[in-house]
Backbone as CSV, one residue per row, in Angstrom:
resi,resn,N_x,N_y,N_z,CA_x,CA_y,CA_z,C_x,C_y,C_z
1,UNK,59.571,110.293,82.821,60.769,111.002,83.187,61.953,110.113,82.832
2,UNK,62.853,110.621,82.044,64.046,109.858,81.673,65.199,110.240,82.596
3,UNK,65.795,109.240,83.226,66.916,109.471,84.145,68.060,108.537,83.789
4,UNK,69.270,108.932,84.161,70.411,108.053,83.920,70.934,107.457,85.223
5,UNK,70.174,107.576,86.291,70.574,107.030,87.592,69.579,105.945,88.008
6,UNK,70.018,104.700,87.944,69.136,103.581,88.286,68.673,103.623,89.735
7,UNK,69.500,104.162,90.631,69.175,104.144,92.053,67.906,104.937,92.375
8,UNK,67.546,105.902,91.537,66.346,106.695,91.803,65.105,105.814,91.761
9,UNK,65.060,104.865,90.827,63.919,103.951,90.765,63.805,103.153,92.057
10,UNK,64.935,102.711,92.598,64.930,101.978,93.857,64.491,102.838,95.023
11,UNK,64.926,104.088,95.036,64.532,105.008,96.106,63.027,105.225,96.113
12,UNK,62.439,105.363,94.939,61.003,105.597,94.862,60.207,104.324,95.125
13,UNK,60.786,103.170,94.833,60.104,101.895,95.060,60.075,101.523,96.535
14,UNK,61.081,101.943,97.298,61.167,101.602,98.725,61.529,102.850,99.533
15,UNK,60.610,103.820,99.623,60.945,105.082,100.291,61.228,104.943,101.781
16,UNK,60.721,103.918,102.430,60.935,103.754,103.868,62.365,103.361,104.208
17,UNK,63.147,102.950,103.227,64.516,102.516,103.483,65.521,103.664,103.464
18,UNK,65.067,104.873,103.155,65.979,106.012,103.071,66.236,106.574,104.466
19,UNK,67.491,106.782,104.833,67.841,107.224,106.185,67.662,108.719,106.437
20,UNK,67.488,109.507,105.404,67.485,110.951,105.526,66.058,111.497,105.438
21,UNK,65.642,112.298,106.407,64.289,112.853,106.429,64.033,113.766,105.237
22,UNK,65.035,114.509,104.812,64.878,115.402,103.663,64.601,114.593,102.406
23,UNK,65.332,113.511,102.215,65.116,112.648,101.049,63.735,112.008,101.124
24,UNK,63.308,111.587,102.306,61.978,110.994,102.459,60.883,111.985,102.084
25,UNK,61.025,113.250,102.459,60.024,114.262,102.084,60.040,114.491,100.577
26,UNK,61.234,114.490,99.982,61.368,114.666,98.540,60.659,113.520,97.809
27,UNK,60.887,112.300,98.272,60.254,111.124,97.663,58.743,111.190,97.828
28,UNK,58.271,111.557,99.024,56.829,111.649,99.268,56.184,112.651,98.319
29,UNK,56.842,113.765,98.074,56.305,114.774,97.154,56.259,114.238,95.725
30,UNK,57.307,113.589,95.276,57.342,113.034,93.916,56.242,111.996,93.722
31,UNK,55.996,111.180,94.746,55.003,110.115,94.618,53.571,110.640,94.548
32,UNK,53.351,111.922,94.833,51.998,112.480,94.723,51.619,112.766,93.271
33,UNK,52.594,112.751,92.370,52.345,113.031,90.959,52.393,111.743,90.143
34,UNK,51.538,111.645,89.123,51.636,110.474,88.241,52.914,110.587,87.404
35,UNK,53.669,109.512,87.353,54.923,109.538,86.611,55.358,108.120,86.262
36,UNK,56.269,108.046,85.323,56.896,106.779,84.961,58.365,107.079,84.713
37,UNK,59.233,106.404,85.451,60.670,106.598,85.277,61.198,105.619,84.246
38,UNK,62.010,106.120,83.358,62.643,105.296,82.336,64.146,105.501,82.455
39,UNK,64.875,104.404,82.620,66.332,104.508,82.712,66.915,104.621,81.315
40,UNK,67.704,105.663,81.121,68.425,105.872,79.871,69.905,105.895,80.235
41,UNK,70.704,104.983,79.700,72.133,104.980,80.029,72.776,106.337,79.732
42,UNK,73.747,106.702,80.540,74.405,108.006,80.400,74.992,108.209,79.006
43,UNK,75.411,107.131,78.367,75.998,107.264,77.027,74.974,107.730,75.996
44,UNK,73.680,107.501,76.264,72.627,107.927,75.347,71.884,109.155,75.865
45,UNK,72.344,109.735,76.935,71.649,110.823,77.623,72.525,112.070,77.655
46,UNK,73.304,112.290,76.612,74.314,113.349,76.636,73.746,114.753,76.493
47,UNK,72.726,114.947,75.695,72.176,116.290,75.496,71.696,116.930,76.782
48,UNK,70.765,116.295,77.501,70.297,116.888,78.758,71.418,117.032,79.780
49,UNK,72.344,116.097,79.818,73.434,116.169,80.780,74.332,117.366,80.485
50,UNK,74.594,117.615,79.223,75.437,118.751,78.855,74.774,120.064,79.258
51,UNK,73.465,120.160,79.113,72.755,121.379,79.494,72.817,121.622,80.993
52,UNK,72.758,120.565,81.788,72.758,120.736,83.239,74.142,121.054,83.792
53,UNK,75.173,120.893,83.017,76.537,121.127,83.504,77.104,122.479,83.072
54,UNK,76.313,123.320,82.493,76.798,124.647,82.055,76.897,125.588,83.212
């Protein structure tokens, strides 16, 4: 999964540090799937970002 937000990797690495129960459930669900996060700087991630802002 390519993301332009570095903080997501930290959230998934330390899910117990999140103060919000909704976010904790979201993280728990994501961790049930095999995945690998790759940080792509926003300057190189323009195509997907443009699609999400329509």
